Tab-separated table of C-alpha atoms in Angstrom:
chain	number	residue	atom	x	y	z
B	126	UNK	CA	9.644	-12.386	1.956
B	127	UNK	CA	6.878	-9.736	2.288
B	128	UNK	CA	5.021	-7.728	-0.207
B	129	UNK	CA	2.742	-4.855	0.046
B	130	UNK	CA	0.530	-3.740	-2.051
B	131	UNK	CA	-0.432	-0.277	-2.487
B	132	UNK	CA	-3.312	1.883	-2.977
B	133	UNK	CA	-2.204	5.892	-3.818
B	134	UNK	CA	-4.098	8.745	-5.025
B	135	UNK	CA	-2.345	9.522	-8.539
B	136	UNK	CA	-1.586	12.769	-7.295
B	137	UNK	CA	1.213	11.416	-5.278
B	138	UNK	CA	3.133	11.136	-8.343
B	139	UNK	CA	3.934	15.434	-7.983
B	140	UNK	CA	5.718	14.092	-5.216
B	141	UNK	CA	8.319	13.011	-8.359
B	142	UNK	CA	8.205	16.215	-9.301
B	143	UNK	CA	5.471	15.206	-12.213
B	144	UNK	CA	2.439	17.628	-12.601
B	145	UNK	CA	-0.146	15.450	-13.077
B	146	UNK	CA	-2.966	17.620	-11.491
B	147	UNK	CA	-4.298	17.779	-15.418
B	148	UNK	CA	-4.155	13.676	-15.379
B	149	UNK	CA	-5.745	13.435	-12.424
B	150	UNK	CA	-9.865	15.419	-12.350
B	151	UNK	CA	-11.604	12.440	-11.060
B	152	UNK	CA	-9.049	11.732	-7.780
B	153	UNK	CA	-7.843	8.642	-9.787
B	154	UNK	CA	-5.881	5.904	-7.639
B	155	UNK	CA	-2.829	4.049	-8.400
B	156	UNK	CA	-1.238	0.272	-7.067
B	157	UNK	CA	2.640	-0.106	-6.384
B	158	UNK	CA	3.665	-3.504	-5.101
B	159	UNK	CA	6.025	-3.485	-2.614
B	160	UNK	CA	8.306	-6.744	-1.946
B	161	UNK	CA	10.471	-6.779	0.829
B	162	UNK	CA	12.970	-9.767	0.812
B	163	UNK	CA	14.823	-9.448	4.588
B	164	UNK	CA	10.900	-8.979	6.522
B	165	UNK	CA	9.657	-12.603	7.473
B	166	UNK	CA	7.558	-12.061	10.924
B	167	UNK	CA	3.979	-11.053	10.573
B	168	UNK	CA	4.560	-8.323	13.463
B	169	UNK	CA	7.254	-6.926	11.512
B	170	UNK	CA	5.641	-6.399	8.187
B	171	UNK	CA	2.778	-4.853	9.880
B	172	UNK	CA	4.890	-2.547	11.726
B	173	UNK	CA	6.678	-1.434	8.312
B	174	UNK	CA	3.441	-1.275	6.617
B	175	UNK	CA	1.984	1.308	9.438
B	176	UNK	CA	5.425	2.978	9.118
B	177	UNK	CA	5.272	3.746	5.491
B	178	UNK	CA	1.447	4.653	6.247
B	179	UNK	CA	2.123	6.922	8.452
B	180	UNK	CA	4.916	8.916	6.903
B	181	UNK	CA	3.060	9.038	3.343
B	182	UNK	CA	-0.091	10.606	5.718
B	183	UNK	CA	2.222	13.233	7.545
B	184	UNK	CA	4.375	14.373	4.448
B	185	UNK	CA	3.062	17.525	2.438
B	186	UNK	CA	3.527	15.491	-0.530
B	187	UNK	CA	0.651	18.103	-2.271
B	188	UNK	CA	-0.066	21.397	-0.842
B	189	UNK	CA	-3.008	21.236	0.905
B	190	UNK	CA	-3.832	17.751	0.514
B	191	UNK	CA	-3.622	14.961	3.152
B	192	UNK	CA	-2.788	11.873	1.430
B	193	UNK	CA	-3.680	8.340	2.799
B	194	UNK	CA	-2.924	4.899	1.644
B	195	UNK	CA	-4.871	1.267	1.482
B	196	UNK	CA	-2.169	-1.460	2.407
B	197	UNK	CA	-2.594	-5.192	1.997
B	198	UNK	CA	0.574	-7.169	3.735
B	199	UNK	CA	0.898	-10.585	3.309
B	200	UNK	CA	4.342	-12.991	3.926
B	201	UNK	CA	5.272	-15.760	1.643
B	202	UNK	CA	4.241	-19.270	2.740
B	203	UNK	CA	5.849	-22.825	2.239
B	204	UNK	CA	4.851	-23.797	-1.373
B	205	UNK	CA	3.021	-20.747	-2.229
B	206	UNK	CA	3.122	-19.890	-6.158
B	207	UNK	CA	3.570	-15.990	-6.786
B	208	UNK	CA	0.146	-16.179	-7.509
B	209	UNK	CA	-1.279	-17.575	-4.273
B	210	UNK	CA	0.678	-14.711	-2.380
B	211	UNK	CA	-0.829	-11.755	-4.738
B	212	UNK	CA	-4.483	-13.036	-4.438
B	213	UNK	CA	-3.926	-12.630	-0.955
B	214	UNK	CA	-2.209	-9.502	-0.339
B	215	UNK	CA	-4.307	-8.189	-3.012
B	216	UNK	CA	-8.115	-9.446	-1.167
B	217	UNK	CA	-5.969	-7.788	1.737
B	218	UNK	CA	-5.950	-4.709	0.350
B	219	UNK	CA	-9.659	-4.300	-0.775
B	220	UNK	CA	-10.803	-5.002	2.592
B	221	UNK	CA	-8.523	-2.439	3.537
B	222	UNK	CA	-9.982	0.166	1.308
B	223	UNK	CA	-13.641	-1.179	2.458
B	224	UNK	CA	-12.770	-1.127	6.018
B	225	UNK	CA	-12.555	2.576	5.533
B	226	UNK	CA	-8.649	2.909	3.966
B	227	UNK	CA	-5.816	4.479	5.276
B	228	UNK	CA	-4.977	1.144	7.084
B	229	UNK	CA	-2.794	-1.616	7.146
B	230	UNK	CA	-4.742	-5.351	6.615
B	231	UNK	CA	-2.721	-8.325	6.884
B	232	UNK	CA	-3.351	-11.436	4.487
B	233	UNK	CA	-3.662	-14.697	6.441
């Protein structure tokens, strides 16, 4: 089992057809966890990860606006506790957004 956690710019909520431009003055971001049961290989879940990247960067998901993600990947381990698995993903994903963001970091 993998899970991803996400950094998004609020904005990216138009792209469900909610206007939340008034919501949103100070570029405010937003998490969404990811978990993806059937993705077990570190290779893989990086791959996925850069996929989803990629797409969110290349859609017009708000006119005029590139949007780009922070993604933390991490895989379950052998006697891992949920909360082992979201400290790491979760350190992942701040050293993605302090790496510079839009990028994929993967939780030993």
């Amino acid at each position: 089992m993998a899970i991803l956690p996400i950094d998004l710019p609020l904005s990216i909520l138009r792209w469900a057809s909610l206007n939340v431009s008034a919501l949103n003055p100070l570029n405010v971001w937003v998490s969404v966890l990811l978990i993806l049961p059937n993705i077990a290989k570190k290779q893989e879940l990086i791959d996925e990860a850069n996929r989803i990247r990629a797409d969110i960067e290349s859609s017009i998901l708000v006119e005029g606006e590139t949007i780009t993600v922070s993604i933390g990947a991490g895989l379950y381990k052998s006697g891992d506790c949920r909360t082992d698995l979201l400290k790491r993903v979760d350190i992942a994903l701040y050293k993605s957004k302090t790496d510079g963001r839009n990028r994929v970091t993967f939780s030993e």
